[in-house]
PDB file of C-alpha atoms in Angstrom:
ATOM      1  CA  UNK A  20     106.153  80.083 104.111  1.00 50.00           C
ATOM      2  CA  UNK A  21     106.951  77.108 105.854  1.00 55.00           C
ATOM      3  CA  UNK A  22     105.313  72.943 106.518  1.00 72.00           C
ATOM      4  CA  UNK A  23     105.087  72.855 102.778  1.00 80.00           C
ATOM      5  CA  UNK A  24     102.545  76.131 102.082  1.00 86.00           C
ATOM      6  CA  UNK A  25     104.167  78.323  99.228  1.00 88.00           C
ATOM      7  CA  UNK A  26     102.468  81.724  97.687  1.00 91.00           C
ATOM      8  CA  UNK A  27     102.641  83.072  94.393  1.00 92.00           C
ATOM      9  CA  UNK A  28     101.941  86.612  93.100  1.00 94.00           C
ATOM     10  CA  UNK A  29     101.091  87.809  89.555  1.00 93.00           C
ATOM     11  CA  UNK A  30     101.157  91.426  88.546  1.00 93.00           C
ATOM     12  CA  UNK A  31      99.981  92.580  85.134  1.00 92.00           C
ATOM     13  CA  UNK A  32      99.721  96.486  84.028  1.00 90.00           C
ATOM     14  CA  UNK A  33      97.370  97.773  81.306  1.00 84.00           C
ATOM     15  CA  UNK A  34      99.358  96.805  78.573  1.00 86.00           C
ATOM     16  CA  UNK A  35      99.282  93.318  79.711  1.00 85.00           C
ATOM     17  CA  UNK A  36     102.985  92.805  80.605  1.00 88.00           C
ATOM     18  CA  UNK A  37     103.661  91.202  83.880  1.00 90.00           C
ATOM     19  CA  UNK A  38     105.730  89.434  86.286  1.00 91.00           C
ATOM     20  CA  UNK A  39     105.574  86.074  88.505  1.00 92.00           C
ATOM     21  CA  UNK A  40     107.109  85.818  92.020  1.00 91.00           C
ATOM     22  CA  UNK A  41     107.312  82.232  93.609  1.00 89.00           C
ATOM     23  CA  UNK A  42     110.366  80.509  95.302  1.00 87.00           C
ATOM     24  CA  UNK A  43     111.293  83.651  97.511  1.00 91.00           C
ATOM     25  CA  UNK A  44     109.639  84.722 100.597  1.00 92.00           C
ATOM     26  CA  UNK A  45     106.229  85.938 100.447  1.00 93.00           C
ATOM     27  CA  UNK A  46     104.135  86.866 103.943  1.00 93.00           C
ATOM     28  CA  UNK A  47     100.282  88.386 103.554  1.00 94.00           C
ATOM     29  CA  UNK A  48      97.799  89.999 105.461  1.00 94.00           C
ATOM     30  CA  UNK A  49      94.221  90.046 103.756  1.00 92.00           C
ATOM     31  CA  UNK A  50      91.723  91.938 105.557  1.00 88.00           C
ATOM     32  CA  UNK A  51      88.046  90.644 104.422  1.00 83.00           C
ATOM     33  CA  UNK A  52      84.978  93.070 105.554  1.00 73.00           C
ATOM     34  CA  UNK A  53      81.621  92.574 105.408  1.00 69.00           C
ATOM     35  CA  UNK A  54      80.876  96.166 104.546  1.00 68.00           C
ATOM     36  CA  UNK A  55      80.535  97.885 101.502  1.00 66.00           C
ATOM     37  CA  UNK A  56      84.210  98.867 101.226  1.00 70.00           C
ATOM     38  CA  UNK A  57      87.241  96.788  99.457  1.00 73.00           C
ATOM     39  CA  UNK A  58      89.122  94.076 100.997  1.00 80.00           C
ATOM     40  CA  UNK A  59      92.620  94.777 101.629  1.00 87.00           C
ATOM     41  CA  UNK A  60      95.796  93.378 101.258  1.00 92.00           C
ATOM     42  CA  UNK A  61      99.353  94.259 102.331  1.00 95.00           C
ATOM     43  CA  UNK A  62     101.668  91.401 100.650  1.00 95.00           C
ATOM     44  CA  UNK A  63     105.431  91.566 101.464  1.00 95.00           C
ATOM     45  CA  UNK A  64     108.520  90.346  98.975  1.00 94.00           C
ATOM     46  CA  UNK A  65     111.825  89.932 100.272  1.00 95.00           C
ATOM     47  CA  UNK A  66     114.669  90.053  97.948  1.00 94.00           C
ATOM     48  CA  UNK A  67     113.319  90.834  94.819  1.00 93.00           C
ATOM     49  CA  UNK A  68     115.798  92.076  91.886  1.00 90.00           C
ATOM     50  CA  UNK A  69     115.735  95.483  91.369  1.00 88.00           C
ATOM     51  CA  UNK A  70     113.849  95.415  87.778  1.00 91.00           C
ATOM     52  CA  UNK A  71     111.588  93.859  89.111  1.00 92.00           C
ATOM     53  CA  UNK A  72     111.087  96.112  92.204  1.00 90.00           C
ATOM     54  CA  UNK A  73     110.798  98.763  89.874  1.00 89.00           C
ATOM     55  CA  UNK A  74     107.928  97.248  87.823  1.00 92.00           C
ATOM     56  CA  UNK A  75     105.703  97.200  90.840  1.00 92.00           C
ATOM     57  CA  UNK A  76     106.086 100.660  91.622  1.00 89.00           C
ATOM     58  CA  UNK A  77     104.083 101.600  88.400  1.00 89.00           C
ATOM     59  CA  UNK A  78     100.664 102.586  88.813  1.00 88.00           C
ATOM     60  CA  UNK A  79      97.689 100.770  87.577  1.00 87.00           C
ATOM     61  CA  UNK A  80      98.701  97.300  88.474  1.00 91.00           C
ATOM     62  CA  UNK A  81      96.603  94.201  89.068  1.00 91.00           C
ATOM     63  CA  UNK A  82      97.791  91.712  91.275  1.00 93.00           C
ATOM     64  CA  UNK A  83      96.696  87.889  91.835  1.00 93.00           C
ATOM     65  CA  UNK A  84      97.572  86.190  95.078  1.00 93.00           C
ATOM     66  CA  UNK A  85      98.044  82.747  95.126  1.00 93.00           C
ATOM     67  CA  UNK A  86      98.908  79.329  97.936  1.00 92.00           C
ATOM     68  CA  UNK A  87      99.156  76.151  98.452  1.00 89.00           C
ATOM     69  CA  UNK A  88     100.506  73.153  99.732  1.00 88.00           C
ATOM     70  CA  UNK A  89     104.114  71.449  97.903  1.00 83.00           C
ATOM     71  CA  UNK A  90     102.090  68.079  97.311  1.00 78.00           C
ATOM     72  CA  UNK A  91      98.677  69.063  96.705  1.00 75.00           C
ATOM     73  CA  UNK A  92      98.694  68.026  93.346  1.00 61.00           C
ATOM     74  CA  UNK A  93      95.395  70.022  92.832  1.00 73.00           C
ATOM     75  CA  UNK A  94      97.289  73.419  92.689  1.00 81.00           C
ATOM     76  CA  UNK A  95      97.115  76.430  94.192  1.00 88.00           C
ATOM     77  CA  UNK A  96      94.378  78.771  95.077  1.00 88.00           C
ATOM     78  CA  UNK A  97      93.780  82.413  94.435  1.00 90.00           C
ATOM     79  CA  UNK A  98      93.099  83.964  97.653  1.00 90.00           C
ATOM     80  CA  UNK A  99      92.975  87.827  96.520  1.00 89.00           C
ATOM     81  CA  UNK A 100      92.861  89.510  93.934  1.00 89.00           C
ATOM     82  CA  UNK A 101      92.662  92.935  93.040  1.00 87.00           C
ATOM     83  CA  UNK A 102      94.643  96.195  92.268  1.00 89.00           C
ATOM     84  CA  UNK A 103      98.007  97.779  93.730  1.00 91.00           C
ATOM     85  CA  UNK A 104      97.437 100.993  95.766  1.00 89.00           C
ATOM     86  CA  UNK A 105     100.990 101.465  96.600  1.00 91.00           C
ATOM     87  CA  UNK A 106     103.764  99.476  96.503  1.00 92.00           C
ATOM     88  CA  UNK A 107     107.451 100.976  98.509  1.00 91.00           C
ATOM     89  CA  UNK A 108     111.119  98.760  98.809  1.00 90.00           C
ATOM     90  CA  UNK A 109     113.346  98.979 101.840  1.00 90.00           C
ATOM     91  CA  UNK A 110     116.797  97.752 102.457  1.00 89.00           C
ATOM     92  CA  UNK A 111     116.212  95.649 106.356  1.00 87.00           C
ATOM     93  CA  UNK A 112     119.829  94.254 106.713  1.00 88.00           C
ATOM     94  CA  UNK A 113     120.771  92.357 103.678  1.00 90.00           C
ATOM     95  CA  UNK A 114     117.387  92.109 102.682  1.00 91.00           C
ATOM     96  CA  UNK A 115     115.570  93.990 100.422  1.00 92.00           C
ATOM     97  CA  UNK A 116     111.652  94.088 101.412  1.00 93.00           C
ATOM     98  CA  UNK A 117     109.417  94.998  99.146  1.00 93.00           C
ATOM     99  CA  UNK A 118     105.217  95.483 100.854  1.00 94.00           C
ATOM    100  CA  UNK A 119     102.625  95.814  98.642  1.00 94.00           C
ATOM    101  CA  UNK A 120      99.472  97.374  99.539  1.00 93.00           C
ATOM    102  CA  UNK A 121      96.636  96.111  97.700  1.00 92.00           C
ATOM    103  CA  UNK A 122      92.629  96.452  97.350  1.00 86.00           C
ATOM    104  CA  UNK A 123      89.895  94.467  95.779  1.00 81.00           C
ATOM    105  CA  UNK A 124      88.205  96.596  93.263  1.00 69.00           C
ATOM    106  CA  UNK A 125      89.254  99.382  95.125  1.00 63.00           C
ATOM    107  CA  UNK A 126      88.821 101.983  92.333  1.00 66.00           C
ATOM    108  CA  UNK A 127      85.727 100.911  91.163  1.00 65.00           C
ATOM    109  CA  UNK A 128      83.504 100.940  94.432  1.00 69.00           C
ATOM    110  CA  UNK A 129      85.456 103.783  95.607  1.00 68.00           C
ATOM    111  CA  UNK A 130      85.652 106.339  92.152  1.00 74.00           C
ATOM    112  CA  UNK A 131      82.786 104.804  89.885  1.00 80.00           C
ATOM    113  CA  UNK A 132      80.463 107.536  89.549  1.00 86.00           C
ATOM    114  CA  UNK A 133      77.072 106.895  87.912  1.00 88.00           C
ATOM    115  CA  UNK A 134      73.708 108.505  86.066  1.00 92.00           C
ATOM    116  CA  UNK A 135      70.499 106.922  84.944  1.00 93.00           C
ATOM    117  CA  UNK A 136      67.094 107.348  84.903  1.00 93.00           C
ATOM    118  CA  UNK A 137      64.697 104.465  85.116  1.00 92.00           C
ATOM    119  CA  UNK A 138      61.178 104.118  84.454  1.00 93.00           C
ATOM    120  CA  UNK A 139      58.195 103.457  86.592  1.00 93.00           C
ATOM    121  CA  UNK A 140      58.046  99.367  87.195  1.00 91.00           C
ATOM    122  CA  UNK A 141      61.592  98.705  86.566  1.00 91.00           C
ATOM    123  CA  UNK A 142      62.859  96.075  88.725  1.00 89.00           C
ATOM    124  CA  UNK A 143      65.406  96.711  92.126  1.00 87.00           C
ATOM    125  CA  UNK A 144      66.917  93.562  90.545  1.00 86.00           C
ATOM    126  CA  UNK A 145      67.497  95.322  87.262  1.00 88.00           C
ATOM    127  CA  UNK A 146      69.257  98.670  88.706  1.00 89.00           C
ATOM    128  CA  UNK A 147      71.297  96.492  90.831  1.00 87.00           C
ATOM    129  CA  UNK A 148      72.695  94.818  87.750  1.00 85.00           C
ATOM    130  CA  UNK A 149      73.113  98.048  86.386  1.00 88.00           C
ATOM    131  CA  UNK A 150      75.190 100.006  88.852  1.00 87.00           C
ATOM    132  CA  UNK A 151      77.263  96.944  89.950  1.00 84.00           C
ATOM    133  CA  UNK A 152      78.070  96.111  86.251  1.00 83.00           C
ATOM    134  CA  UNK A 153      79.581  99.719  85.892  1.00 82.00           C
ATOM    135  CA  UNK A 154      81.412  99.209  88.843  1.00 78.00           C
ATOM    136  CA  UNK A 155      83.242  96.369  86.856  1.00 67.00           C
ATOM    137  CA  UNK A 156      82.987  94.129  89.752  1.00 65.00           C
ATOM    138  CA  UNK A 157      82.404  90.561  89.124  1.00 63.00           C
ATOM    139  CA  UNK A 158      79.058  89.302  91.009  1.00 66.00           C
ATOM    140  CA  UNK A 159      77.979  85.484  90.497  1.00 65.00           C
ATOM    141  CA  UNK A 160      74.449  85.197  89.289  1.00 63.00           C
ATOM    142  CA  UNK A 161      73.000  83.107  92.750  1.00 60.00           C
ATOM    143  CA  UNK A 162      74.253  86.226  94.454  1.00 67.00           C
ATOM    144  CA  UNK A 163      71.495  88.356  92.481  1.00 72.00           C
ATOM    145  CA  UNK A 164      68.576  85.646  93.882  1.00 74.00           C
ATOM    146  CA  UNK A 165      68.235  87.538  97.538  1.00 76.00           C
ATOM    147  CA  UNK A 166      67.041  90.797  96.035  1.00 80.00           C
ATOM    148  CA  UNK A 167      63.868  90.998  95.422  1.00 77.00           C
ATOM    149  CA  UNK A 168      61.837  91.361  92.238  1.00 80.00           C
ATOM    150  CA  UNK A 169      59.927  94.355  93.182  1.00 82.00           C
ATOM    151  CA  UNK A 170      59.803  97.413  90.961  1.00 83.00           C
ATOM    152  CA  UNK A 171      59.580 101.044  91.832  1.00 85.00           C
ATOM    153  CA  UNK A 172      56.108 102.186  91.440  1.00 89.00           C
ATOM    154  CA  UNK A 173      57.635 105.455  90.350  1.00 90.00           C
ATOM    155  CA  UNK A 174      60.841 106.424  88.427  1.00 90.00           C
ATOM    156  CA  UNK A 175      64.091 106.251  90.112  1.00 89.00           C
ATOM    157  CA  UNK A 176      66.813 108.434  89.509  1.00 90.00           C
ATOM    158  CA  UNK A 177      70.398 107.230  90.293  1.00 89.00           C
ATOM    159  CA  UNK A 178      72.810 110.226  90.535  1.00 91.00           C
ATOM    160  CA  UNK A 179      76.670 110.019  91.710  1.00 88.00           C
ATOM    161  CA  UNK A 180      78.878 107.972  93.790  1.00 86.00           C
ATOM    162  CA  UNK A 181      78.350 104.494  92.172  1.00 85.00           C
ATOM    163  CA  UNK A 182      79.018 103.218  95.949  1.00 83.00           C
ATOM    164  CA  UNK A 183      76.726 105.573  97.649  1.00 87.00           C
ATOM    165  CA  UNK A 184      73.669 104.919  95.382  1.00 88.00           C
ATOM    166  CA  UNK A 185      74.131 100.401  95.554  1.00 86.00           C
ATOM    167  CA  UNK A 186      74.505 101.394  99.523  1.00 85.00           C
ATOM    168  CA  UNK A 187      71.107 103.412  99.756  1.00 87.00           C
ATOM    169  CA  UNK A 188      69.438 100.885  97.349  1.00 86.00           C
ATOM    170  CA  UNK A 189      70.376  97.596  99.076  1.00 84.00           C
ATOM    171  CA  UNK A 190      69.693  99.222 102.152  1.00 85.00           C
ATOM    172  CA  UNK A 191      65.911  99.965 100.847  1.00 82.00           C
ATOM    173  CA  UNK A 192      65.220  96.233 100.408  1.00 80.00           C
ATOM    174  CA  UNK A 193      66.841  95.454 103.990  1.00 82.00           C
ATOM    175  CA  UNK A 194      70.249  93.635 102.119  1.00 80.00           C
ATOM    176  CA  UNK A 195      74.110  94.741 102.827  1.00 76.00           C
ATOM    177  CA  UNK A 196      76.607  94.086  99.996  1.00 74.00           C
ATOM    178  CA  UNK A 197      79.899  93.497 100.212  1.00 70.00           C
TER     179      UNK A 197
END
C-alpha cells in the first residue's frame, strides 16, 4: 500500500473455514451510500496461490477488510465488512490479480422477504426492530433513538420485500436508513 499503510482481508464460508491475506498487495474501492441499498466493495489481490484463489471463488463467503499504519501500535481497523458477490482471477503479466466484489449485507436488504401482522398501538419503534432484526443486519441501539415512539392507531400489516416495507415505514415518520 505504501508510507507504512498495510490491509488485511479475512474470508470465512459457512462452515467456518477461512483464509488471511496480508503481506501481498491489496488495493480497495469502498463505495458508502446514504440510501437504502448496500455498500460496495471491489478489493483486488495480486499474486495469490492458486488454493487459495480457488477458495474465494466459492459462494457464500464473508469477507472482513482491514488497515492500518506499520507503527500504530493500536492495530488495524475494519473498514468493510460484508459478503462476496463475485470474486474472478486474471493472469496481467506475471501477475496473477485476483478482484473481489463485495457488499455489505447485500443479501439480506436485498432478498429478506417478510410477514407480520401487528396490532392496533404497537409502536413504529417496535416494527422497526422487527423487520431490521430479520434482515440480520446489525443496528446499534442509539441508532433506534430518532424514530419515534408513536404507535399505529390501527393494525399494520407488513407484507414482502423486507427492504421495501423498512423503506415505506421510515419514510412515514420522515427518516432515511441506510
Amino acid at each position: 500500500m505504501g508510507y507504512g499503510r498495510i490491509a488485511k482481508v479475512t474470508v470465512t464460508s459457512s462452515d467456518k473455514s477461512g483464509i488471511e491475506v496480508s503481506e501481498l498487495r491489496i488495493v480497495f474501492d469502498i463505495t458508502k451510500t446514504s440510501k437504502s441499498e448496500s455498500n460496495s466493495s471491489k478489493i483486488s489481490i495480486y499474486n495469490l496461490n492458486s488454493d487459495t484463489a480457488a477458495f474465494l471463488e466459492q459462494k457464500n463467503l464473508k469477507v472482513i477488510l482491514f488497515t492500518g499504519y506499520e507503527n500504530d501500535q493500536s492495530g488495524l481497523s475494519v473498514i468493510f465488512k460484508g459478503e462476496i458477490l463475485n470474486s474472478t482471477s486474471s493472469k496481467i503479466g506475471t501477475e496473477r490479480l485476483t478482484i473481489l466484489h463485495c457488499g455489505d449485507s447485500d443479501t439480506a436488504i436485498n432478498l429478506n422477504q417478510y410477514q407480520k401482522s401487528y396490532r392496533p398501538g404497537t409502536k413504529i419503534r417496535t416494527i422497526v426492530t422487527d423487520i431490521v432484526n430479520t434482515m440480520g443486519v446489525i443496528v446499534e441501539d442509539q441508532n433506534y433513538s430518532d424514530i419515534p415512539s408513536d404507535s399505529f392507531i390501527s393494525s399494520y400489516i407488513a407484507f414482502g420485500a423486507s427492504k421495501k416495507i423498512l423503506d415505506d415505514l421510515i419514510k412515514k415518520v420522515g427518516l432515511e436508513w441506510y
